[in-house]
PDB file of C-alpha atoms in Angstrom:
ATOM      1  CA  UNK Z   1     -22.519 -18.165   5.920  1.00  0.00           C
ATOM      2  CA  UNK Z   2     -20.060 -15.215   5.008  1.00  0.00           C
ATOM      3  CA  UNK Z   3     -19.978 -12.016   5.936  1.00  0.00           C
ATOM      4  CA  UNK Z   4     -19.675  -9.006   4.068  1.00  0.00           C
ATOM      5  CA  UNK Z   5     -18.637  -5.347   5.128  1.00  0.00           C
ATOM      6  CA  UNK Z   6     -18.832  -2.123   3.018  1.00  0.00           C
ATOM      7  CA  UNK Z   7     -15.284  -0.863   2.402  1.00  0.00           C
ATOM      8  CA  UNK Z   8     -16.173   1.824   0.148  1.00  0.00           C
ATOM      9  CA  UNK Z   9     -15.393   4.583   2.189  1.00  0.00           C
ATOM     10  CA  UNK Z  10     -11.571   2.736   4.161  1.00  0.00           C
ATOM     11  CA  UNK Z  11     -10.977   2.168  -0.610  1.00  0.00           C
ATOM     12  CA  UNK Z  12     -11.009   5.740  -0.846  1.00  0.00           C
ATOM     13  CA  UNK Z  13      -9.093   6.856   2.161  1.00  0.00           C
ATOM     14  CA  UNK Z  14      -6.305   4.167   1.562  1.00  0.00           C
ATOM     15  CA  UNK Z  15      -5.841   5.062  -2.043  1.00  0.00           C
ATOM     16  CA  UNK Z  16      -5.896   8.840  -1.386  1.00  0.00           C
ATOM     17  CA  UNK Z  17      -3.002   8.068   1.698  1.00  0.00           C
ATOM     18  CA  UNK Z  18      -1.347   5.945  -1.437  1.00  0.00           C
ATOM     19  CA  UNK Z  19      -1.341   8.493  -3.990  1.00  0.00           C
ATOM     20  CA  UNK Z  20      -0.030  10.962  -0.868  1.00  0.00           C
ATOM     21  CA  UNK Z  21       2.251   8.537   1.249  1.00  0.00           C
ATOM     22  CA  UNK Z  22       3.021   5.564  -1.307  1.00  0.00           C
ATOM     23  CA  UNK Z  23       3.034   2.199  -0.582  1.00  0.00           C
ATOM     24  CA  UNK Z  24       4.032   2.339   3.015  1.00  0.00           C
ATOM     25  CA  UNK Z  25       3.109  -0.159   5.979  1.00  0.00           C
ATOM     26  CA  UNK Z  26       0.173   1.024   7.731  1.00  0.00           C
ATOM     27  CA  UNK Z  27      -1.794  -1.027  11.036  1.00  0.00           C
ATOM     28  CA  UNK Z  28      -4.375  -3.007   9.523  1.00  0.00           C
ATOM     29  CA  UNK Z  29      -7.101  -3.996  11.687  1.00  0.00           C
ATOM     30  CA  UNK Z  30      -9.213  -6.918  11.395  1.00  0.00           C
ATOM     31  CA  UNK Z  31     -11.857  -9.270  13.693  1.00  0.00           C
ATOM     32  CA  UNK Z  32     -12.298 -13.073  13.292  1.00  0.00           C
ATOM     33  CA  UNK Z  33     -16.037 -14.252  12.457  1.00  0.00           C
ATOM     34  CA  UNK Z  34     -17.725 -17.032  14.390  1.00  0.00           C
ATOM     35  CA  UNK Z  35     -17.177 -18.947  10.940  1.00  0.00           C
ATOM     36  CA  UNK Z  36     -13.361 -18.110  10.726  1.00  0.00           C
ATOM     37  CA  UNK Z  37     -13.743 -15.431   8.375  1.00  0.00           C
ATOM     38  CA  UNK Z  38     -11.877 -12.441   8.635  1.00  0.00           C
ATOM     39  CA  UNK Z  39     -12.941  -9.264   7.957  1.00  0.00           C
ATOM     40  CA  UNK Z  40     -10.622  -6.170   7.900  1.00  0.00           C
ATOM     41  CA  UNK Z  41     -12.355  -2.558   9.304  1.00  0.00           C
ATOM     42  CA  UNK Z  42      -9.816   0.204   9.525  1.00  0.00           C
ATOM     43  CA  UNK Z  43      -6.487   0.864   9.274  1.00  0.00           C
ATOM     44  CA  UNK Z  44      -4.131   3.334  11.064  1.00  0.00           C
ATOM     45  CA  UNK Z  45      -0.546   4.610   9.519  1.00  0.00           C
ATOM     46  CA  UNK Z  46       2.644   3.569  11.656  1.00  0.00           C
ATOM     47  CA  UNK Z  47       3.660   7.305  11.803  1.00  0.00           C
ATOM     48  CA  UNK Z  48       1.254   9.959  10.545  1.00  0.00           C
ATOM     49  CA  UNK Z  49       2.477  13.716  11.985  1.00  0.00           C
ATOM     50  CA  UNK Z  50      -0.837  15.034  10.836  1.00  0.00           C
ATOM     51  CA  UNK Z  51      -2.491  13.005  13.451  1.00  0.00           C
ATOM     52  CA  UNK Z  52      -0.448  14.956  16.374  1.00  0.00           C
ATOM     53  CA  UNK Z  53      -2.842  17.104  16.957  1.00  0.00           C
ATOM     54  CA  UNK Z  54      -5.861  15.292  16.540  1.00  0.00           C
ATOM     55  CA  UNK Z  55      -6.759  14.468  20.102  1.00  0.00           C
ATOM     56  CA  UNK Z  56      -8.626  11.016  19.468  1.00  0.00           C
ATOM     57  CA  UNK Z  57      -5.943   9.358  17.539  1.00  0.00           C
ATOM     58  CA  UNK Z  58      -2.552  10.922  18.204  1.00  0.00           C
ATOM     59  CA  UNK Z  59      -0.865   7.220  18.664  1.00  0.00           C
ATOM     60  CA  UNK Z  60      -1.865   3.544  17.696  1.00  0.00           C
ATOM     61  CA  UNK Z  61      -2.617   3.032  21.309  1.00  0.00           C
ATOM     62  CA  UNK Z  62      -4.736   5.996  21.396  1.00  0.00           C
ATOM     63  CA  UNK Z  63      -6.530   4.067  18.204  1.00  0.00           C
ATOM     64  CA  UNK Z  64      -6.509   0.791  19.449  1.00  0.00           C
ATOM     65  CA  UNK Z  65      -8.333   2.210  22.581  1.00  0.00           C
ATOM     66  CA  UNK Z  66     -11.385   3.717  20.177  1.00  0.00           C
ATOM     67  CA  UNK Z  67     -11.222   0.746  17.791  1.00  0.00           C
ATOM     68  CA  UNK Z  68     -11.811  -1.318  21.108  1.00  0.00           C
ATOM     69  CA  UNK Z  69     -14.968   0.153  21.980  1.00  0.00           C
ATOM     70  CA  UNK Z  70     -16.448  -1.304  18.687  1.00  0.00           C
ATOM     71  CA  UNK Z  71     -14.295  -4.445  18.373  1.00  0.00           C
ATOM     72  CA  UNK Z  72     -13.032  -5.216  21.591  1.00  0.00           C
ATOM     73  CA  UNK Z  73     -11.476  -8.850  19.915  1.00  0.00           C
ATOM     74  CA  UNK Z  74      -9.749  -6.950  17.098  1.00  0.00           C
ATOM     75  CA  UNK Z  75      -6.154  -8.175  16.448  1.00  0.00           C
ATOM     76  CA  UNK Z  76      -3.660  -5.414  14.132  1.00  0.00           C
ATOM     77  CA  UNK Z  77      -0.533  -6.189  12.571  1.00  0.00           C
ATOM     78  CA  UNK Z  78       1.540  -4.237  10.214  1.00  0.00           C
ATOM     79  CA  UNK Z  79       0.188  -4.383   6.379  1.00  0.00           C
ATOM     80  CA  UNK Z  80       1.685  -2.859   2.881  1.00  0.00           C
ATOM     81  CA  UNK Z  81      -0.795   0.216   1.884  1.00  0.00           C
ATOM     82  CA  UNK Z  82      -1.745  -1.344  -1.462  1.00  0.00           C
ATOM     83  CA  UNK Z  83      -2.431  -5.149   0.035  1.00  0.00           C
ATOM     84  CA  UNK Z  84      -4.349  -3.365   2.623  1.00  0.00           C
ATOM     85  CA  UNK Z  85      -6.489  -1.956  -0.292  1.00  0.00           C
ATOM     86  CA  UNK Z  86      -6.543  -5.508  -1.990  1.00  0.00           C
ATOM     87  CA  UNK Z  87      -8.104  -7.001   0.531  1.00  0.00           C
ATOM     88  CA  UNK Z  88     -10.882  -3.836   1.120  1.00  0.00           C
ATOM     89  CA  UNK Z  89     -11.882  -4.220  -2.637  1.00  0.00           C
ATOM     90  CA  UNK Z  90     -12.345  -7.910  -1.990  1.00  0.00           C
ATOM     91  CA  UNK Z  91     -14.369  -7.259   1.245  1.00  0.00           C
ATOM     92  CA  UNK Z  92     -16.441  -4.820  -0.737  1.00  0.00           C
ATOM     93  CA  UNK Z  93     -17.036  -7.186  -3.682  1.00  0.00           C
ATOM     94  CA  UNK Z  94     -18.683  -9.921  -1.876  1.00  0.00           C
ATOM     95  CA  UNK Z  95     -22.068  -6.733  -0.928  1.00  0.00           C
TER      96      UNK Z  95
END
């Protein structure tokens, strides 16, 4: 059995942060399925000033702490933007 997850809305953020940022390395997040699969869910930008202020998410750690209340097996490691997106439109294709 495979999973799927609906990336539609983590395609549209990443390529908008592309079109703003370029291809920079962001956090990608991801969980590994009882049948190996991974799946990717979110993504966080190394260094994103806009995010200062934002009292949820004003560091990774801050993130990881949220994205652990979900997913508290998630792993992160650091990603290009655009094979970030790759692998979201390949998530999304398989719904």
């Amino acid at each position: 059995m495979n999973y799927s997850f609906d990336a539609s809305k983590l395609i549209d953020e990443l390529s908008a942060d592309i079109a703003e940022d370029g291809n920079v390395d962001v956090w990608g997040y991801w969980i590994v399925m009882d049948n190996g699969q991974e799946i990717y869910f979110d993504y966080y930008p190394l260094d994103d000033p806009e995010l200062e202020n934002e009292p949820d998410y004003k560091s990774v750690s801050d993130f990881d702490k949220k994205v652990f209340e979900t997913y508290p097996n998630f792993l992160r490691k650091k990603i290009k933007a655009k094979d970030l997106l790759e692998i979201f439109k390949k998530e999304n294709e398989t719904i």
